Amino acid sequence: MRLGAGKIEGILLDADYKDTENASVIRLFLRTESGIKHFEFPSFKPYFYILTDGSLTEKKLLEIEFGEKAAKILAAERMEFENAENAFKIYFSKVSDLMACREEIKHVKGVLEKREYDIPFSKRFLINNALQPMNMIEIELDKEGNATSAKAKELQKSKFKIYSIDIETYSPGKFSSAKKDPIMMISVAGKDYSKVFSYKKKLAKLEFCKIMQNEKAMLEAFVQELKLLEPDIIVTYNGDQFDFPYIKERCKINGVDFKINSDKTEPSASRKGMDTAFRLKGVQHLDAYQMVAFLTRFQVINLIKYDLESVSAALLGKPKDKFDFKNIQEVWEGEKGIEALAKYNLEDSQAAFEIVQKYLPLSIEVCRLGRLTLYDASRITGGMLVEQLLIIKSFEQNLIVPSKPHESTVTERMSQEVEGAFVREPTHGLHENIAVIDFRSFHPTIIITHNVSPETIDCEHKECASGKNVSPTGHYFCEKNQGFIPRNLAEVLKQRFAFKNEFKKAKKSDENYDLLFAKQWAFKIVLNSFFGYLGYPRSRWYCRECGNSILAWTRHYIKQTMHRAEQDGFEVIYGDTDSAMLKLGKKTREDLEKFVEKVNKEVPKPMELELENFYKRGIFVMQKSGNKAAKKRYALIDYKDNLKIVGFEYVRRDWSNIAKQTQKEVIEAVLKEGNPEKAAQIVKKRITDLKEGKVPKKELVVFSEIQKPLEKYDIINPQVSAALKARKKGVKIEVGTIVGYIITRSGKSISEKAELEEFVQEGNYDADYYIMNQVLPAVERIMQELGYTVEDLKHGGKQTKLF
DNA sequence: TAATTCGCTAGACCGA
DNA sequence: TCGGTCTAGCGAA
């Protein structure tokens, strides 16, 4: 359609391919000055590799027919790879021909293996042409308007057109069903833009409402508006599962064209792992719920609950009022309070919009790093991101990519046991003047230091078998040739440190502050995912013995460091995986710094021990049962009075606020003020409040995730019991639902007493439970270290002794 | 379709 | 009714 040769610039939004009768053709979607356009690349053909015994020729390959349609290889080319022999690159006209061939090629005489046959065509194009979605690219067009080349342009700060949408649906029964229940309203929010589409006349007086005749007209107006706005990104909150499939179904029922893809076709749900995702072509669908899951996976954020209200409150500091959906039917039909519903609908869109604004830079860095569309980048896992990066590196370094393992291999790999890290049993009690030291990027630096890689393990060189890369497991790694994994990981590590340093120097007011934060974090994500990927059963670069060797080295190095510290006169009080806690005693900070320096002269580069911080005071407690000090739970306070609480109930979502808050205040009184009497008073006060029935229910909620279908539980614990009761009342409980429950006064066992928060009246709580099973256990072992018993705590101070 | 192990704790379940 | 065992969930690294 587009005629005339020339160049076009634009932001790359998407890549896919289109099938014509004879060919599969790559298309790139660009945000150009005149809107979102797509361009076709007919010269790029689908391909994969075969490894042969050397007996095959190009001519022979071209004669073979595959599948029912007798698909043929378009062209075959001999290839030279460092890590494979007698390889051919075989091209096809269509992806369907490739698929037919890859099924049958193993039966061709002379073919030993197929490789890179499962890399999607459009992803292949982005990888091979070094194209980064969400970045500027330049395309060259020939006279017919076909694109002949595409190349990345210089990095630039991009502004995207982002609009967020949300729907409210009619739900006379328990849940809405797209087949019969209409959409009541649709909100759209963007920068300086707010609109709600509906069809209730009463809403007309709200300036942001656009009122149509009926649902059909509303849907038409909404689709029309999207076409007009032409966003680069459409944001939803759970649009993968709910909004988009629902809108699509309602459009179908009402006979409305839902052609919002940038190529004017209808979008559809696609599989993404176990779930379905909703992919748009060109314009990118960014599901903020998926984005939040992504941020959680990579520990950028840590939230208790993942509904939009909680996420908005936690990330934006804006608590949203929850609409009372119990009466939604009356509201809609009687129109009483319907304005509040419209406002609520709009606020949902706005909240999702703002969440995306805040974290989009990180997702965009992942797009660039992995040459992934925003749709893919925002839903990717750590393992998949590492794999993508290694595929890119293989292409750049002229290496052929290993295949994914068969299912039987995966099962076998899953059954392999691996010994993990070392955790030292702490010295319990209250300690003063503590230093925490740790190895920065421990796993990655061990991989690089000892050249750990699937191709370097137990190499044929005799010298390597007794050299510096012999792991405590007995396996050894080549000293002569740097492995694929360490080589590329070293590059990631270097970039991560560079960006991290740049970010540290940056000021919040700097223009590129957010960008630097995103960059260093994106590299951190990849860096930390490499080790897991080596031991991940579906990995293409799986190496269990590599993983075991790395872990054996972590145990070796941290124990050695602790030993050295003791030799130098420090008291080691704790350590976990990559860290050690030292009591300075009579030693000075300078002594400690010298010690760190000394260790760093001993350990090979790029391994490095760092001083994390000095702490004024710290406390370690005993296990609840068993006569040992508890690992992975402690509290520290630094010299600026910052508390660091680790592992305790305070950081866990499955404890009530009242227990957590009391624990925090107790820790504060003990560590900051060194005042256990005050701590005892705090506990006493809480017990009194509980007894008097004064405690508001939001302080009593315990959160827990339902991790499997309710029927599948062998043991009915409190959260399952509460969930089962709630389901009967019409609450939707799915795998992954996080329920908040309260222990009430009605029932015998704790499970019987558990009810979802929303069904509990203020004041209806089992005070005894909250005293004996929440508040006291949370503070008991802390106070025990200071010589206080539970009885002391109940009375608000130490009981006078008889003597 | 999916990174891992180590560790702690609660509360149900179950047999004596 | 008691205490041991098991299921379940979450956090540290």
PDB file of C-alpha atoms in Angstrom, chain A residues 457-707:
ATOM      1  CA  ILE A 457      33.085 -28.812  33.422  1.00  0.00           C
ATOM      2  CA  ASP A 458      35.598 -31.681  33.734  1.00  0.00           C
ATOM      3  CA  CYS A 459      37.417 -30.648  30.555  1.00  0.00           C
ATOM      4  CA  GLU A 460      40.062 -32.862  28.960  1.00  0.00           C
ATOM      5  CA  HIS A 461      43.071 -30.797  30.106  1.00  0.00           C
ATOM      6  CA  LYS A 462      44.986 -32.703  32.740  1.00  0.00           C
ATOM      7  CA  GLU A 463      46.234 -29.516  34.452  1.00  0.00           C
ATOM      8  CA  CYS A 464      42.716 -28.238  35.058  1.00  0.00           C
ATOM      9  CA  ALA A 465      41.879 -31.311  37.116  1.00  0.00           C
ATOM     10  CA  SER A 466      44.116 -30.124  39.917  1.00  0.00           C
ATOM     11  CA  GLY A 467      44.038 -26.356  39.433  1.00  0.00           C
ATOM     12  CA  LYS A 468      42.282 -23.444  41.081  1.00  0.00           C
ATOM     13  CA  ASN A 469      38.889 -24.370  39.631  1.00  0.00           C
ATOM     14  CA  VAL A 470      38.454 -27.656  41.435  1.00  0.00           C
ATOM     15  CA  SER A 471      35.227 -27.346  43.373  1.00  0.00           C
ATOM     16  CA  PRO A 472      34.710 -28.932  46.804  1.00  0.00           C
ATOM     17  CA  THR A 473      32.387 -31.377  45.014  1.00  0.00           C
ATOM     18  CA  GLY A 474      35.372 -32.774  43.099  1.00  0.00           C
ATOM     19  CA  HIS A 475      34.279 -31.464  39.715  1.00  0.00           C
ATOM     20  CA  TYR A 476      36.584 -28.987  38.033  1.00  0.00           C
ATOM     21  CA  PHE A 477      36.296 -26.287  35.397  1.00  0.00           C
ATOM     22  CA  CYS A 478      38.588 -25.445  32.508  1.00  0.00           C
ATOM     23  CA  GLU A 479      41.309 -22.835  33.085  1.00  0.00           C
ATOM     24  CA  LYS A 480      42.216 -22.439  29.427  1.00  0.00           C
ATOM     25  CA  ASN A 481      39.004 -21.453  27.630  1.00  0.00           C
ATOM     26  CA  GLN A 482      36.424 -19.140  29.108  1.00  0.00           C
ATOM     27  CA  GLY A 483      32.976 -20.737  29.070  1.00  0.00           C
ATOM     28  CA  PHE A 484      29.845 -19.375  27.408  1.00  0.00           C
ATOM     29  CA  ILE A 485      28.023 -18.705  30.677  1.00  0.00           C
ATOM     30  CA  PRO A 486      30.887 -16.949  32.535  1.00  0.00           C
ATOM     31  CA  ARG A 487      31.817 -14.902  29.466  1.00  0.00           C
ATOM     32  CA  ASN A 488      28.343 -13.455  29.078  1.00  0.00           C
ATOM     33  CA  LEU A 489      27.645 -13.226  32.765  1.00  0.00           C
ATOM     34  CA  ALA A 490      30.843 -11.209  33.211  1.00  0.00           C
ATOM     35  CA  GLU A 491      29.499  -8.720  30.708  1.00  0.00           C
ATOM     36  CA  VAL A 492      26.188  -8.439  32.569  1.00  0.00           C
ATOM     37  CA  LEU A 493      28.030  -8.019  35.877  1.00  0.00           C
ATOM     38  CA  LYS A 494      30.176  -5.248  34.451  1.00  0.00           C
ATOM     39  CA  GLN A 495      27.171  -3.396  33.106  1.00  0.00           C
ATOM     40  CA  ARG A 496      25.251  -3.865  36.337  1.00  0.00           C
ATOM     41  CA  PHE A 497      28.070  -2.360  38.394  1.00  0.00           C
ATOM     42  CA  ALA A 498      28.516   0.492  35.955  1.00  0.00           C
ATOM     43  CA  PHE A 499      24.829   1.418  36.051  1.00  0.00           C
ATOM     44  CA  LYS A 500      24.640   0.922  39.790  1.00  0.00           C
ATOM     45  CA  ASN A 501      27.518   3.320  40.353  1.00  0.00           C
ATOM     46  CA  GLU A 502      26.037   5.844  37.995  1.00  0.00           C
ATOM     47  CA  PHE A 503      22.707   5.529  39.767  1.00  0.00           C
ATOM     48  CA  LYS A 504      24.304   5.972  43.186  1.00  0.00           C
ATOM     49  CA  LYS A 505      25.842   9.239  42.020  1.00  0.00           C
ATOM     50  CA  ALA A 506      22.589  10.489  40.518  1.00  0.00           C
ATOM     51  CA  LYS A 507      20.310  12.855  42.384  1.00  0.00           C
ATOM     52  CA  LYS A 508      16.572  12.417  42.606  1.00  0.00           C
ATOM     53  CA  SER A 509      16.117  15.618  40.684  1.00  0.00           C
ATOM     54  CA  ASP A 510      18.221  14.431  37.750  1.00  0.00           C
ATOM     55  CA  GLU A 511      16.349  13.972  34.533  1.00  0.00           C
ATOM     56  CA  ASN A 512      17.596  10.420  34.013  1.00  0.00           C
ATOM     57  CA  TYR A 513      17.270   9.272  37.638  1.00  0.00           C
ATOM     58  CA  ASP A 514      14.330   6.945  36.930  1.00  0.00           C
ATOM     59  CA  LEU A 515      16.036   5.592  33.835  1.00  0.00           C
ATOM     60  CA  LEU A 516      19.240   4.781  35.723  1.00  0.00           C
ATOM     61  CA  PHE A 517      17.284   3.112  38.486  1.00  0.00           C
ATOM     62  CA  ALA A 518      15.478   0.989  35.903  1.00  0.00           C
ATOM     63  CA  LYS A 519      18.675   0.101  34.066  1.00  0.00           C
ATOM     64  CA  GLN A 520      20.621  -1.033  37.075  1.00  0.00           C
ATOM     65  CA  TRP A 521      17.627  -3.002  38.312  1.00  0.00           C
ATOM     66  CA  ALA A 522      17.055  -4.708  34.955  1.00  0.00           C
ATOM     67  CA  PHE A 523      20.665  -5.881  34.964  1.00  0.00           C
ATOM     68  CA  LYS A 524      20.345  -6.993  38.561  1.00  0.00           C
ATOM     69  CA  ILE A 525      17.353  -9.137  37.599  1.00  0.00           C
ATOM     70  CA  VAL A 526      19.256 -10.874  34.831  1.00  0.00           C
ATOM     71  CA  LEU A 527      22.418 -11.233  36.898  1.00  0.00           C
ATOM     72  CA  ASN A 528      20.596 -12.927  39.740  1.00  0.00           C
ATOM     73  CA  SER A 529      18.664 -15.247  37.438  1.00  0.00           C
ATOM     74  CA  PHE A 530      21.694 -16.913  35.804  1.00  0.00           C
ATOM     75  CA  PHE A 531      22.467 -19.258  38.677  1.00  0.00           C
ATOM     76  CA  GLY A 532      18.865 -20.429  38.935  1.00  0.00           C
ATOM     77  CA  TYR A 533      18.756 -21.009  35.204  1.00  0.00           C
ATOM     78  CA  LEU A 534      21.700 -23.443  35.310  1.00  0.00           C
ATOM     79  CA  GLY A 535      19.718 -25.619  37.704  1.00  0.00           C
ATOM     80  CA  TYR A 536      16.284 -25.072  36.214  1.00  0.00           C
ATOM     81  CA  PRO A 537      15.013 -28.407  34.803  1.00  0.00           C
ATOM     82  CA  ARG A 538      13.773 -26.899  31.521  1.00  0.00           C
ATOM     83  CA  SER A 539      16.941 -24.992  30.875  1.00  0.00           C
ATOM     84  CA  ARG A 540      18.673 -25.268  27.521  1.00  0.00           C
ATOM     85  CA  TRP A 541      21.966 -24.782  29.353  1.00  0.00           C
ATOM     86  CA  TYR A 542      21.187 -27.067  32.279  1.00  0.00           C
ATOM     87  CA  CYS A 543      24.087 -28.264  34.389  1.00  0.00           C
ATOM     88  CA  ARG A 544      23.216 -29.695  37.754  1.00  0.00           C
ATOM     89  CA  GLU A 545      26.834 -30.301  38.661  1.00  0.00           C
ATOM     90  CA  CYS A 546      27.550 -26.655  37.857  1.00  0.00           C
ATOM     91  CA  GLY A 547      24.867 -25.657  40.335  1.00  0.00           C
ATOM     92  CA  ASN A 548      26.164 -28.075  42.953  1.00  0.00           C
ATOM     93  CA  SER A 549      29.706 -26.827  42.492  1.00  0.00           C
ATOM     94  CA  ILE A 550      28.646 -23.192  42.870  1.00  0.00           C
ATOM     95  CA  LEU A 551      26.793 -23.992  46.091  1.00  0.00           C
ATOM     96  CA  ALA A 552      29.732 -25.978  47.427  1.00  0.00           C
ATOM     97  CA  TRP A 553      31.937 -22.957  46.772  1.00  0.00           C
ATOM     98  CA  THR A 554      29.519 -20.619  48.564  1.00  0.00           C
ATOM     99  CA  ARG A 555      29.706 -22.863  51.645  1.00  0.00           C
ATOM    100  CA  HIS A 556      33.462 -23.031  51.366  1.00  0.00           C
ATOM    101  CA  TYR A 557      34.059 -19.299  51.016  1.00  0.00           C
ATOM    102  CA  ILE A 558      31.673 -18.136  53.720  1.00  0.00           C
ATOM    103  CA  LYS A 559      32.940 -20.686  56.229  1.00  0.00           C
ATOM    104  CA  GLN A 560      36.521 -19.766  55.403  1.00  0.00           C
ATOM    105  CA  THR A 561      35.698 -16.094  55.892  1.00  0.00           C
ATOM    106  CA  MET A 562      34.088 -16.775  59.253  1.00  0.00           C
ATOM    107  CA  HIS A 563      37.105 -18.801  60.280  1.00  0.00           C
ATOM    108  CA  ARG A 564      39.505 -16.019  59.280  1.00  0.00           C
ATOM    109  CA  ALA A 565      37.416 -13.523  61.232  1.00  0.00           C
ATOM    110  CA  GLU A 566      37.680 -15.647  64.345  1.00  0.00           C
ATOM    111  CA  GLN A 567      41.410 -16.012  63.849  1.00  0.00           C
ATOM    112  CA  ASP A 568      41.598 -12.227  63.725  1.00  0.00           C
ATOM    113  CA  GLY A 569      39.760 -11.923  67.023  1.00  0.00           C
ATOM    114  CA  PHE A 570      36.203 -11.157  65.909  1.00  0.00           C
ATOM    115  CA  GLU A 571      33.308 -13.072  67.358  1.00  0.00           C
ATOM    116  CA  VAL A 572      31.081 -14.526  64.637  1.00  0.00           C
ATOM    117  CA  ILE A 573      27.485 -14.479  65.800  1.00  0.00           C
ATOM    118  CA  TYR A 574      25.599 -15.409  62.632  1.00  0.00           C
ATOM    119  CA  GLY A 575      25.843 -15.911  58.884  1.00  0.00           C
ATOM    120  CA  ASP A 576      23.547 -16.961  56.049  1.00  0.00           C
ATOM    121  CA  THR A 577      24.684 -17.913  52.529  1.00  0.00           C
ATOM    122  CA  ASP A 578      26.791 -14.904  51.596  1.00  0.00           C
ATOM    123  CA  SER A 579      26.983 -12.929  54.815  1.00  0.00           C
ATOM    124  CA  ALA A 580      28.559 -12.967  58.252  1.00  0.00           C
ATOM    125  CA  MET A 581      27.802 -10.962  61.367  1.00  0.00           C
ATOM    126  CA  LEU A 582      30.743 -10.084  63.526  1.00  0.00           C
ATOM    127  CA  LYS A 583      30.852  -8.655  67.001  1.00  0.00           C
ATOM    128  CA  LEU A 584      33.581  -6.066  67.189  1.00  0.00           C
ATOM    129  CA  GLY A 585      34.204  -6.364  70.936  1.00  0.00           C
ATOM    130  CA  LYS A 586      37.466  -4.564  71.585  1.00  0.00           C
ATOM    131  CA  LYS A 587      38.196  -4.282  67.870  1.00  0.00           C
ATOM    132  CA  THR A 588      37.707  -1.036  66.007  1.00  0.00           C
ATOM    133  CA  ARG A 589      35.955  -0.270  62.752  1.00  0.00           C
ATOM    134  CA  GLU A 590      39.355   0.178  61.180  1.00  0.00           C
ATOM    135  CA  ASP A 591      40.317  -3.342  62.238  1.00  0.00           C
ATOM    136  CA  LEU A 592      37.184  -4.581  60.542  1.00  0.00           C
ATOM    137  CA  GLU A 593      37.916  -2.661  57.370  1.00  0.00           C
ATOM    138  CA  LYS A 594      41.452  -4.067  57.340  1.00  0.00           C
ATOM    139  CA  PHE A 595      40.039  -7.540  57.749  1.00  0.00           C
ATOM    140  CA  VAL A 596      37.742  -7.072  54.758  1.00  0.00           C
ATOM    141  CA  GLU A 597      40.705  -5.842  52.729  1.00  0.00           C
ATOM    142  CA  LYS A 598      42.750  -8.841  53.750  1.00  0.00           C
ATOM    143  CA  VAL A 599      40.035 -11.280  52.699  1.00  0.00           C
ATOM    144  CA  ASN A 600      39.727  -9.512  49.395  1.00  0.00           C
ATOM    145  CA  LYS A 601      43.414 -10.071  48.692  1.00  0.00           C
ATOM    146  CA  GLU A 602      42.849 -13.780  49.235  1.00  0.00           C
ATOM    147  CA  VAL A 603      39.673 -14.356  47.239  1.00  0.00           C
ATOM    148  CA  PRO A 604      39.954 -14.365  43.448  1.00  0.00           C
ATOM    149  CA  LYS A 605      38.426 -11.516  41.393  1.00  0.00           C
ATOM    150  CA  PRO A 606      35.714 -10.534  40.724  1.00  0.00           C
ATOM    151  CA  MET A 607      34.633 -11.984  44.062  1.00  0.00           C
ATOM    152  CA  GLU A 608      34.534  -9.298  46.666  1.00  0.00           C
ATOM    153  CA  LEU A 609      33.662  -9.078  50.327  1.00  0.00           C
ATOM    154  CA  GLU A 610      31.876  -5.866  51.290  1.00  0.00           C
ATOM    155  CA  LEU A 611      31.051  -4.115  54.502  1.00  0.00           C
ATOM    156  CA  GLU A 612      27.269  -3.926  54.583  1.00  0.00           C
ATOM    157  CA  ASN A 613      26.875  -1.816  57.733  1.00  0.00           C
ATOM    158  CA  PHE A 614      27.686  -1.332  61.395  1.00  0.00           C
ATOM    159  CA  TYR A 615      24.949  -1.905  63.953  1.00  0.00           C
ATOM    160  CA  LYS A 616      24.614  -0.522  67.421  1.00  0.00           C
ATOM    161  CA  ARG A 617      22.637  -3.461  68.744  1.00  0.00           C
ATOM    162  CA  GLY A 618      21.041  -6.680  67.609  1.00  0.00           C
ATOM    163  CA  ILE A 619      18.959  -9.489  69.009  1.00  0.00           C
ATOM    164  CA  PHE A 620      18.777 -13.195  68.209  1.00  0.00           C
ATOM    165  CA  VAL A 621      16.142 -15.416  69.786  1.00  0.00           C
ATOM    166  CA  MET A 622      15.612 -19.106  70.519  1.00  0.00           C
ATOM    167  CA  GLN A 623      13.449 -21.387  68.421  1.00  0.00           C
ATOM    168  CA  LYS A 624       9.928 -21.844  69.721  1.00  0.00           C
ATOM    169  CA  SER A 625      10.444 -25.561  70.176  1.00  0.00           C
ATOM    170  CA  GLY A 626      13.818 -27.176  70.331  1.00  0.00           C
ATOM    171  CA  ASN A 627      16.706 -25.905  72.310  1.00  0.00           C
ATOM    172  CA  LYS A 628      18.494 -24.022  69.560  1.00  0.00           C
ATOM    173  CA  ALA A 629      18.874 -20.446  68.473  1.00  0.00           C
ATOM    174  CA  ALA A 630      16.564 -19.612  65.546  1.00  0.00           C
ATOM    175  CA  LYS A 631      18.103 -19.012  62.141  1.00  0.00           C
ATOM    176  CA  LYS A 632      16.710 -16.486  59.687  1.00  0.00           C
ATOM    177  CA  ARG A 633      15.120 -14.329  62.376  1.00  0.00           C
ATOM    178  CA  TYR A 634      16.820 -11.387  63.967  1.00  0.00           C
ATOM    179  CA  ALA A 635      16.590  -7.653  64.447  1.00  0.00           C
ATOM    180  CA  LEU A 636      19.298  -5.016  64.173  1.00  0.00           C
ATOM    181  CA  ILE A 637      19.492  -1.290  64.727  1.00  0.00           C
ATOM    182  CA  ASP A 638      22.164   0.835  63.088  1.00  0.00           C
ATOM    183  CA  TYR A 639      23.788   3.994  64.405  1.00  0.00           C
ATOM    184  CA  LYS A 640      21.157   6.137  62.662  1.00  0.00           C
ATOM    185  CA  ASP A 641      18.436   4.257  64.534  1.00  0.00           C
ATOM    186  CA  ASN A 642      17.199   2.421  61.459  1.00  0.00           C
ATOM    187  CA  LEU A 643      15.612  -0.877  62.401  1.00  0.00           C
ATOM    188  CA  LYS A 644      16.238  -3.968  60.320  1.00  0.00           C
ATOM    189  CA  ILE A 645      13.782  -6.723  61.178  1.00  0.00           C
ATOM    190  CA  VAL A 646      14.375 -10.040  59.453  1.00  0.00           C
ATOM    191  CA  GLY A 647      12.230 -13.168  59.413  1.00  0.00           C
ATOM    192  CA  PHE A 648      10.154 -12.191  62.448  1.00  0.00           C
ATOM    193  CA  GLU A 649       6.373 -12.160  62.487  1.00  0.00           C
ATOM    194  CA  TYR A 650       6.592  -8.423  61.804  1.00  0.00           C
ATOM    195  CA  VAL A 651       7.591  -9.075  58.185  1.00  0.00           C
ATOM    196  CA  ARG A 652       5.091 -11.863  57.584  1.00  0.00           C
ATOM    197  CA  ARG A 653       1.658 -11.348  56.072  1.00  0.00           C
ATOM    198  CA  ASP A 654       0.161 -14.328  57.903  1.00  0.00           C
ATOM    199  CA  TRP A 655       0.190 -12.512  61.246  1.00  0.00           C
ATOM    200  CA  SER A 656      -2.244  -9.878  62.469  1.00  0.00           C
ATOM    201  CA  ASN A 657      -1.308  -6.223  62.562  1.00  0.00           C
ATOM    202  CA  ILE A 658      -1.751  -6.076  66.292  1.00  0.00           C
ATOM    203  CA  ALA A 659       0.837  -8.815  66.806  1.00  0.00           C
ATOM    204  CA  LYS A 660       3.181  -7.315  64.247  1.00  0.00           C
ATOM    205  CA  GLN A 661       2.904  -3.790  65.548  1.00  0.00           C
ATOM    206  CA  THR A 662       3.408  -4.877  69.153  1.00  0.00           C
ATOM    207  CA  GLN A 663       6.451  -6.858  68.135  1.00  0.00           C
ATOM    208  CA  LYS A 664       7.931  -3.900  66.312  1.00  0.00           C
ATOM    209  CA  GLU A 665       7.397  -1.584  69.252  1.00  0.00           C
ATOM    210  CA  VAL A 666       8.933  -4.121  71.599  1.00  0.00           C
ATOM    211  CA  ILE A 667      11.974  -4.511  69.365  1.00  0.00           C
ATOM    212  CA  GLU A 668      12.267  -0.735  69.168  1.00  0.00           C
ATOM    213  CA  ALA A 669      12.086  -0.304  72.936  1.00  0.00           C
ATOM    214  CA  VAL A 670      14.703  -2.971  73.418  1.00  0.00           C
ATOM    215  CA  LEU A 671      17.144  -2.054  70.665  1.00  0.00           C
ATOM    216  CA  LYS A 672      16.747   1.704  70.457  1.00  0.00           C
ATOM    217  CA  GLU A 673      16.195   2.589  74.059  1.00  0.00           C
ATOM    218  CA  GLY A 674      17.496  -0.528  75.796  1.00  0.00           C
ATOM    219  CA  ASN A 675      14.329  -0.412  77.870  1.00  0.00           C
ATOM    220  CA  PRO A 676      12.686  -3.811  78.437  1.00  0.00           C
ATOM    221  CA  GLU A 677      10.381  -2.379  81.114  1.00  0.00           C
ATOM    222  CA  LYS A 678       8.848  -0.111  78.499  1.00  0.00           C
ATOM    223  CA  ALA A 679       8.500  -3.111  76.206  1.00  0.00           C
ATOM    224  CA  ALA A 680       6.630  -4.996  78.911  1.00  0.00           C
ATOM    225  CA  GLN A 681       4.292  -2.037  79.353  1.00  0.00           C
ATOM    226  CA  ILE A 682       3.542  -1.985  75.640  1.00  0.00           C
ATOM    227  CA  VAL A 683       2.558  -5.648  75.746  1.00  0.00           C
ATOM    228  CA  LYS A 684       0.392  -5.149  78.810  1.00  0.00           C
ATOM    229  CA  LYS A 685      -1.434  -2.260  77.161  1.00  0.00           C
ATOM    230  CA  ARG A 686      -2.193  -4.348  74.079  1.00  0.00           C
ATOM    231  CA  ILE A 687      -3.506  -7.193  76.181  1.00  0.00           C
ATOM    232  CA  THR A 688      -5.818  -4.793  77.994  1.00  0.00           C
ATOM    233  CA  ASP A 689      -7.068  -3.283  74.740  1.00  0.00           C
ATOM    234  CA  LEU A 690      -7.802  -6.720  73.385  1.00  0.00           C
ATOM    235  CA  LYS A 691      -9.625  -7.786  76.516  1.00  0.00           C
ATOM    236  CA  GLU A 692     -11.763  -4.653  76.500  1.00  0.00           C
ATOM    237  CA  GLY A 693     -12.845  -5.349  72.936  1.00  0.00           C
ATOM    238  CA  LYS A 694     -11.428  -2.044  71.735  1.00  0.00           C
ATOM    239  CA  VAL A 695      -9.327  -3.298  68.866  1.00  0.00           C
ATOM    240  CA  PRO A 696     -10.651  -2.430  65.377  1.00  0.00           C
ATOM    241  CA  LYS A 697     -10.998  -5.363  63.050  1.00  0.00           C
ATOM    242  CA  LYS A 698      -8.440  -4.190  60.543  1.00  0.00           C
ATOM    243  CA  GLU A 699      -5.784  -4.757  63.212  1.00  0.00           C
ATOM    244  CA  LEU A 700      -6.870  -8.371  63.546  1.00  0.00           C
ATOM    245  CA  VAL A 701      -6.839  -9.587  59.975  1.00  0.00           C
ATOM    246  CA  VAL A 702      -4.519 -12.419  59.037  1.00  0.00           C
ATOM    247  CA  PHE A 703      -3.716 -12.818  55.333  1.00  0.00           C
ATOM    248  CA  SER A 704      -2.960 -16.069  53.643  1.00  0.00           C
ATOM    249  CA  GLU A 705      -2.884 -17.374  50.120  1.00  0.00           C
ATOM    250  CA  ILE A 706      -5.116 -20.164  48.850  1.00  0.00           C
ATOM    251  CA  GLN A 707      -2.557 -22.177  46.926  1.00  0.00           C
TER     252      GLN A 707
END
